[in-house]
Amino acid sequence: NNVLWTLSGDGSYWGYNDAKGEQFGSSNAPYTNMNLTSDLFKNVKKITINTSGAKDTNALLNVYVGDKLVGDAIELTADATEYSLTLDKITSGNVKLVYTQTSSKAIYIKSIVVETVSGLATTEQEIHDLLELGLDYITLANDIEVDTFVVVAHKFTLDLDGHKISAIHDLDNDHSTYGLYAKGGAQITVTGNGTIYGGTNGWWNIALRASGEGSVINVLNGTFYSGPNEGEEDNGNSTMFVNGSSTINIYGGLFYTEASYDGIYFVFNVAQENHATATINVYGGTFVNANPKDGQHIAIVGRPFLAEGLTIKTEIVDGNKYYTVVEE
């Protein structure tokens, strides 16, 4: 079904058996160690494998999704046998079959079936519903508008798939809107080259916020920006904000705010009372009018956000300075 599997190991013979399936190794060229790996599967719930060995094979199979071992080790028999392994928690990651044997025999695989749960969301509520089901990889199916999108405690990947999240509603009437707000130890990875907009309907209009103890947002790519304060076109807001002992890690993407505040473009913002514990780490990306290495924020937080071994390339476009992270 167009799934690519990568084989590694110490054998050197392949064949086929009508009853038992694909043959890996032989008595003269056995696989004493054999790994069969396929790249990212999203939201795996069950894996079924039909596998066996030659007569008198002494071999074990362990199955992994990501780093997680699924079920108990399977002891191969000489008969083609189907084994079903159900994950105790829906998990995303590479699927890996790890065979080891102390004998010198052929190993056979007749079929591999990986069952997954759809993680496609069309609304903010559907994202929350999928999180409650335990999914750890959610893909946005279209642009959505959110009521301050808050995620508490969950660990998952949000794949924007080219779509946009716009925070346009002040949910709690506290003059704030957030495109993505991680709290209560939530750990969120954002990918898919989409956009998150923090809005412009309050006094705090922030694209990414991580708050509390141990909340983390990892940004791999995309565009992230915030509008000015409500009714104040020249009074800007923050693109990213962290407090408590939380962290935002930037690996790529474009970040900007549409207006400055007292002459400073607050693309980066760390709560003053949490300078020693809350962090923004920059490993990549482009930042408009805000230099993660030595910009105006240094006077505010007292340290650069740029990781060691990296530097900045500066370009001016339409009067705005674009700071792009590059290797030294």
Coordinates of C-alpha atoms in Angstrom, one line a residue:
N1 CA 0.0 0.0 0.0
N2 CA 2.8 2.4 -0.9
V3 CA 4.4 2.3 2.5
L4 CA 8.2 2.3 2.4
W5 CA 10.0 0.0 4.8
T6 CA 13.8 0.2 5.3
L7 CA 15.7 -3.0 6.0
S8 CA 18.9 -3.1 8.0
G9 CA 20.8 -6.0 9.6
D10 CA 23.5 -8.6 9.1
G11 CA 22.0 -11.0 6.6
S12 CA 22.4 -11.2 2.8
Y13 CA 19.8 -13.4 1.3
W14 CA 16.1 -12.8 0.3
G15 CA 13.5 -15.0 -1.1
Y16 CA 9.8 -15.8 -1.1
N17 CA 7.6 -18.6 0.2
D18 CA 3.9 -18.8 -0.9
A19 CA 2.8 -20.0 2.6
K20 CA 5.0 -17.8 4.8
G21 CA 5.7 -14.7 2.7
E22 CA 8.9 -12.7 2.2
Q23 CA 12.0 -14.5 3.3
F24 CA 14.9 -12.7 5.0
G25 CA 18.2 -14.6 5.4
S26 CA 18.9 -18.3 5.2
S27 CA 20.9 -20.9 7.1
N28 CA 24.0 -19.8 5.2
A29 CA 23.4 -16.1 5.4
P30 CA 21.0 -15.5 8.4
Y31 CA 19.8 -12.3 10.0
T32 CA 20.8 -12.6 13.6
N33 CA 19.8 -9.0 13.9
M34 CA 17.2 -7.4 11.6
N35 CA 15.3 -4.1 11.7
L36 CA 12.5 -3.2 9.5
T37 CA 11.5 0.5 9.9
S38 CA 8.9 2.8 8.3
D39 CA 8.7 6.5 8.8
L40 CA 6.1 8.5 10.8
F41 CA 2.7 6.9 11.3
K42 CA 0.2 9.2 12.9
N43 CA -2.0 8.0 15.8
V44 CA -1.3 4.3 15.8
K45 CA -3.7 2.1 17.8
K46 CA -3.0 -1.4 16.6
I47 CA -0.3 -3.4 14.7
T48 CA -0.9 -6.8 13.2
I49 CA 2.0 -8.9 11.9
N50 CA 2.0 -12.3 10.2
T51 CA 5.5 -13.7 10.7
S52 CA 7.4 -16.9 11.3
G53 CA 10.8 -18.6 11.1
A54 CA 12.2 -21.7 9.6
K55 CA 12.0 -25.0 11.4
D56 CA 13.9 -24.9 14.8
T57 CA 14.3 -21.1 14.6
N58 CA 15.1 -19.5 18.0
A59 CA 14.1 -15.9 17.3
L60 CA 12.3 -13.0 19.0
L61 CA 10.4 -10.0 17.5
N62 CA 9.9 -6.7 19.4
V63 CA 7.7 -4.0 17.9
Y64 CA 8.1 -0.3 18.6
V65 CA 6.2 2.9 17.7
G66 CA 8.7 5.7 18.2
D67 CA 10.7 4.7 21.3
K68 CA 7.7 2.8 22.8
L69 CA 7.8 -1.0 23.0
V70 CA 4.4 -2.4 22.0
G71 CA 3.3 -5.5 23.9
D72 CA 5.6 -8.4 24.8
A73 CA 8.3 -10.0 22.7
I74 CA 7.0 -12.4 20.1
E75 CA 8.7 -15.8 19.9
L76 CA 8.7 -17.0 16.3
T77 CA 7.4 -20.4 15.4
A78 CA 7.7 -22.4 12.1
D79 CA 4.1 -21.8 11.2
A80 CA 3.0 -18.4 9.6
T81 CA 1.2 -16.9 12.6
E82 CA -0.7 -13.6 12.9
Y83 CA 0.0 -11.5 16.0
S84 CA -2.1 -8.5 17.0
L85 CA -0.6 -5.8 19.2
T86 CA -2.9 -3.1 20.6
L87 CA -1.2 0.0 22.0
D88 CA -2.3 1.0 25.5
K89 CA -2.2 4.6 24.3
I90 CA -2.5 6.0 20.8
T91 CA 1.0 6.9 19.7
S92 CA 2.7 8.5 16.7
G93 CA 6.2 7.7 15.5
N94 CA 8.2 5.4 13.3
V95 CA 7.1 1.8 13.3
K96 CA 10.0 -0.6 13.9
L97 CA 10.2 -4.4 13.8
V98 CA 13.3 -5.6 15.6
Y99 CA 14.2 -9.3 15.1
T100 CA 17.0 -11.1 16.9
Q101 CA 17.9 -14.8 16.8
T102 CA 20.4 -17.2 18.3
S103 CA 19.8 -19.7 15.6
S104 CA 20.9 -19.6 11.9
K105 CA 17.6 -19.7 10.1
A106 CA 15.4 -17.8 7.7
I107 CA 12.8 -15.3 9.0
Y108 CA 9.5 -14.7 7.2
I109 CA 7.0 -11.8 7.0
K110 CA 3.7 -12.4 5.3
S111 CA 2.0 -9.1 6.1
I112 CA 2.1 -6.0 8.3
V113 CA -1.0 -4.0 9.0
V114 CA -0.8 -0.7 10.9
E115 CA -4.1 0.7 12.1
T116 CA -4.4 4.4 12.8
V117 CA -7.0 6.9 14.1
S118 CA -7.8 9.9 12.0
G119 CA -6.4 13.1 13.6
L120 CA -8.1 15.6 11.2
A121 CA -9.7 18.6 12.8
T122 CA -12.0 21.3 11.3
T123 CA -12.7 23.3 14.4
E124 CA -11.2 24.3 17.7
Q125 CA -13.6 22.0 19.5
E126 CA -12.6 19.1 17.3
I127 CA -9.0 19.6 18.3
H128 CA -10.0 19.5 22.0
D129 CA -12.1 16.4 21.4
L130 CA -9.2 14.6 19.7
L131 CA -6.9 15.5 22.5
E132 CA -9.3 14.0 25.0
L133 CA -9.3 10.8 23.0
G134 CA -5.5 10.7 23.5
L135 CA -4.3 11.5 20.0
D136 CA -0.8 12.9 19.9
Y137 CA -0.8 14.1 16.2
I138 CA -3.6 16.4 15.0
T139 CA -3.8 17.9 11.5
L140 CA -5.8 21.1 10.8
A141 CA -8.1 20.5 7.8
N142 CA -9.0 24.2 7.1
D143 CA -8.5 27.7 8.5
I144 CA -10.2 28.2 11.9
E145 CA -11.1 31.1 14.2
V146 CA -10.5 30.4 17.9
D147 CA -11.7 31.7 21.3
T148 CA -8.2 32.0 22.8
F149 CA -6.9 28.5 22.0
V150 CA -5.8 27.1 25.3
V151 CA -4.3 23.6 25.7
V152 CA -3.8 22.3 29.2
A153 CA -1.4 19.4 30.0
H154 CA -1.6 17.5 26.7
K155 CA 1.5 16.5 24.7
F156 CA 1.0 16.5 20.9
T157 CA 2.0 17.7 17.5
L158 CA -0.2 20.3 15.8
D159 CA 0.2 20.0 12.0
L160 CA -1.2 23.2 10.5
D161 CA -0.9 21.7 7.0
G162 CA -0.7 25.2 5.5
H163 CA -3.8 26.5 7.3
K164 CA -4.3 29.4 9.7
I165 CA -5.5 29.8 13.3
S166 CA -6.8 33.2 14.1
A167 CA -7.6 34.4 17.6
I168 CA -10.4 36.8 17.1
H169 CA -12.6 36.3 20.2
D170 CA -11.9 37.6 23.7
L171 CA -13.2 34.5 25.4
D172 CA -13.0 35.6 29.1
N173 CA -13.6 39.3 28.5
D174 CA -10.1 40.0 29.9
H175 CA -9.0 42.0 27.0
S176 CA -6.7 39.3 25.6
T177 CA -6.6 36.9 22.7
Y178 CA -4.1 34.1 22.1
G179 CA -3.5 32.0 19.0
L180 CA -2.0 29.1 20.9
Y181 CA -1.7 29.1 24.7
A182 CA 0.1 26.2 26.4
K183 CA -0.4 25.9 30.2
G184 CA -0.4 23.3 32.9
G185 CA 2.6 21.5 31.5
A186 CA 1.3 21.2 28.0
Q187 CA 4.0 20.3 25.4
I188 CA 3.1 21.3 21.8
T189 CA 5.1 21.0 18.6
V190 CA 3.9 23.2 15.8
T191 CA 4.6 22.2 12.2
G192 CA 3.0 22.1 8.7
N193 CA 4.0 25.6 7.4
G194 CA 0.8 27.3 8.5
T195 CA 0.0 30.5 10.3
I196 CA -1.0 31.5 13.8
Y197 CA -2.4 35.0 14.3
G198 CA -2.7 36.4 17.9
G199 CA -5.5 38.8 17.0
T200 CA -6.1 42.5 17.7
N201 CA -9.2 42.5 19.9
G202 CA -7.6 43.2 23.2
W203 CA -4.7 44.6 25.2
W204 CA -2.8 41.3 25.0
N205 CA -2.9 39.8 21.5
I206 CA -0.3 37.1 21.4
A207 CA 0.4 34.4 18.8
L208 CA 2.2 31.9 21.1
R209 CA 2.1 31.9 24.9
A210 CA 3.6 29.3 27.3
S211 CA 2.8 29.7 31.0
G212 CA 3.0 28.0 34.3
E213 CA 5.2 25.1 35.3
G214 CA 6.9 23.2 32.5
S215 CA 4.8 24.2 29.5
V216 CA 6.6 24.0 26.2
I217 CA 5.9 25.1 22.6
N218 CA 8.3 23.9 19.9
V219 CA 8.0 25.7 16.6
L220 CA 9.4 23.9 13.5
N221 CA 8.1 26.2 10.8
G222 CA 5.3 28.5 9.8
T223 CA 4.3 32.2 10.3
F224 CA 3.4 33.7 13.6
Y225 CA 2.3 37.3 14.2
S226 CA 0.1 39.6 16.3
G227 CA -1.9 42.7 15.7
P228 CA -1.9 46.0 17.6
N229 CA -4.0 46.6 20.7
E230 CA -7.7 47.0 20.3
G231 CA -8.4 50.4 18.8
E232 CA -4.8 51.5 18.9
E233 CA -3.1 50.9 15.6
D234 CA 0.3 52.3 16.8
N235 CA 0.4 50.4 20.1
G236 CA 1.9 46.9 19.4
N237 CA 1.7 43.6 21.1
S238 CA 3.9 40.5 21.6
T239 CA 4.3 37.6 19.2
M240 CA 5.6 35.3 21.9
F241 CA 5.2 35.4 25.6
V242 CA 6.5 33.1 28.4
N243 CA 6.2 33.2 32.1
G244 CA 6.5 30.8 35.1
S245 CA 9.1 28.1 34.2
S246 CA 7.9 27.6 30.7
T247 CA 9.7 27.5 27.3
I248 CA 9.3 28.4 23.7
N249 CA 11.8 26.7 21.3
I250 CA 12.1 28.2 17.8
Y251 CA 13.7 26.0 15.1
G252 CA 12.2 27.8 12.1
G253 CA 9.5 30.1 10.9
L254 CA 8.7 33.8 10.4
F255 CA 7.8 35.9 13.4
Y256 CA 6.6 39.5 13.6
T257 CA 4.3 42.0 15.3
E258 CA 2.3 44.5 13.3
A259 CA 3.2 47.5 15.5
S260 CA 5.8 48.6 18.1
Y261 CA 5.3 49.5 21.7
D262 CA 7.4 52.5 22.8
G263 CA 9.6 51.9 19.8
I264 CA 10.2 48.2 20.6
Y265 CA 8.8 45.4 18.5
F266 CA 8.0 42.8 21.1
V267 CA 8.4 39.7 19.0
F268 CA 10.0 38.2 22.2
N269 CA 8.5 38.8 25.6
V270 CA 9.5 37.2 28.9
A271 CA 7.6 38.1 32.1
Q272 CA 9.8 40.4 34.1
E273 CA 9.3 38.4 37.3
N274 CA 10.4 35.1 35.6
H275 CA 13.6 36.1 33.8
A276 CA 15.5 33.4 35.7
T277 CA 13.0 30.6 34.9
A278 CA 11.1 31.3 31.7
T279 CA 13.0 31.0 28.4
I280 CA 12.8 31.5 24.7
N281 CA 15.4 29.6 22.8
V282 CA 16.2 30.4 19.1
Y283 CA 17.8 27.7 16.9
G284 CA 16.4 29.0 13.6
G285 CA 13.9 31.3 11.9
T286 CA 13.4 34.9 10.8
F287 CA 12.4 37.7 13.0
V288 CA 11.2 41.1 11.8
N289 CA 12.5 44.2 13.7
A290 CA 13.6 42.0 16.6
N291 CA 17.1 40.6 16.8
P292 CA 17.4 37.5 19.0
K293 CA 21.1 38.0 19.3
D294 CA 21.5 41.6 20.5
G295 CA 18.3 43.5 19.9
Q296 CA 16.3 45.8 22.1
H297 CA 15.0 43.0 24.2
I298 CA 18.4 42.5 25.8
A299 CA 17.6 45.6 28.0
I300 CA 14.4 43.9 29.1
V301 CA 15.4 40.2 29.7
G302 CA 19.2 40.7 30.2
R303 CA 20.3 37.9 27.8
P304 CA 20.2 36.9 24.2
F305 CA 17.7 34.2 23.0
L306 CA 20.0 32.9 20.2
A307 CA 21.6 29.5 20.8
E308 CA 25.4 29.2 20.8
G309 CA 27.1 28.5 17.5
L310 CA 24.6 30.6 15.5
T311 CA 24.6 34.1 14.2
I312 CA 22.3 36.5 12.4
K313 CA 22.0 37.6 8.8
T314 CA 20.2 41.0 8.4
E315 CA 18.2 42.3 5.4
I316 CA 16.1 45.4 5.1
V317 CA 12.8 45.0 3.2
D318 CA 10.4 47.9 2.8
G319 CA 12.1 49.6 5.7
N320 CA 11.8 46.6 8.1
K321 CA 14.8 44.7 9.3
Y322 CA 14.7 40.9 8.8
Y323 CA 16.9 39.0 11.2
T324 CA 17.5 35.4 9.9
V325 CA 19.4 32.8 12.0
V326 CA 22.4 31.2 10.2
E327 CA 25.4 29.1 11.3
E328 CA 28.5 31.0 12.3

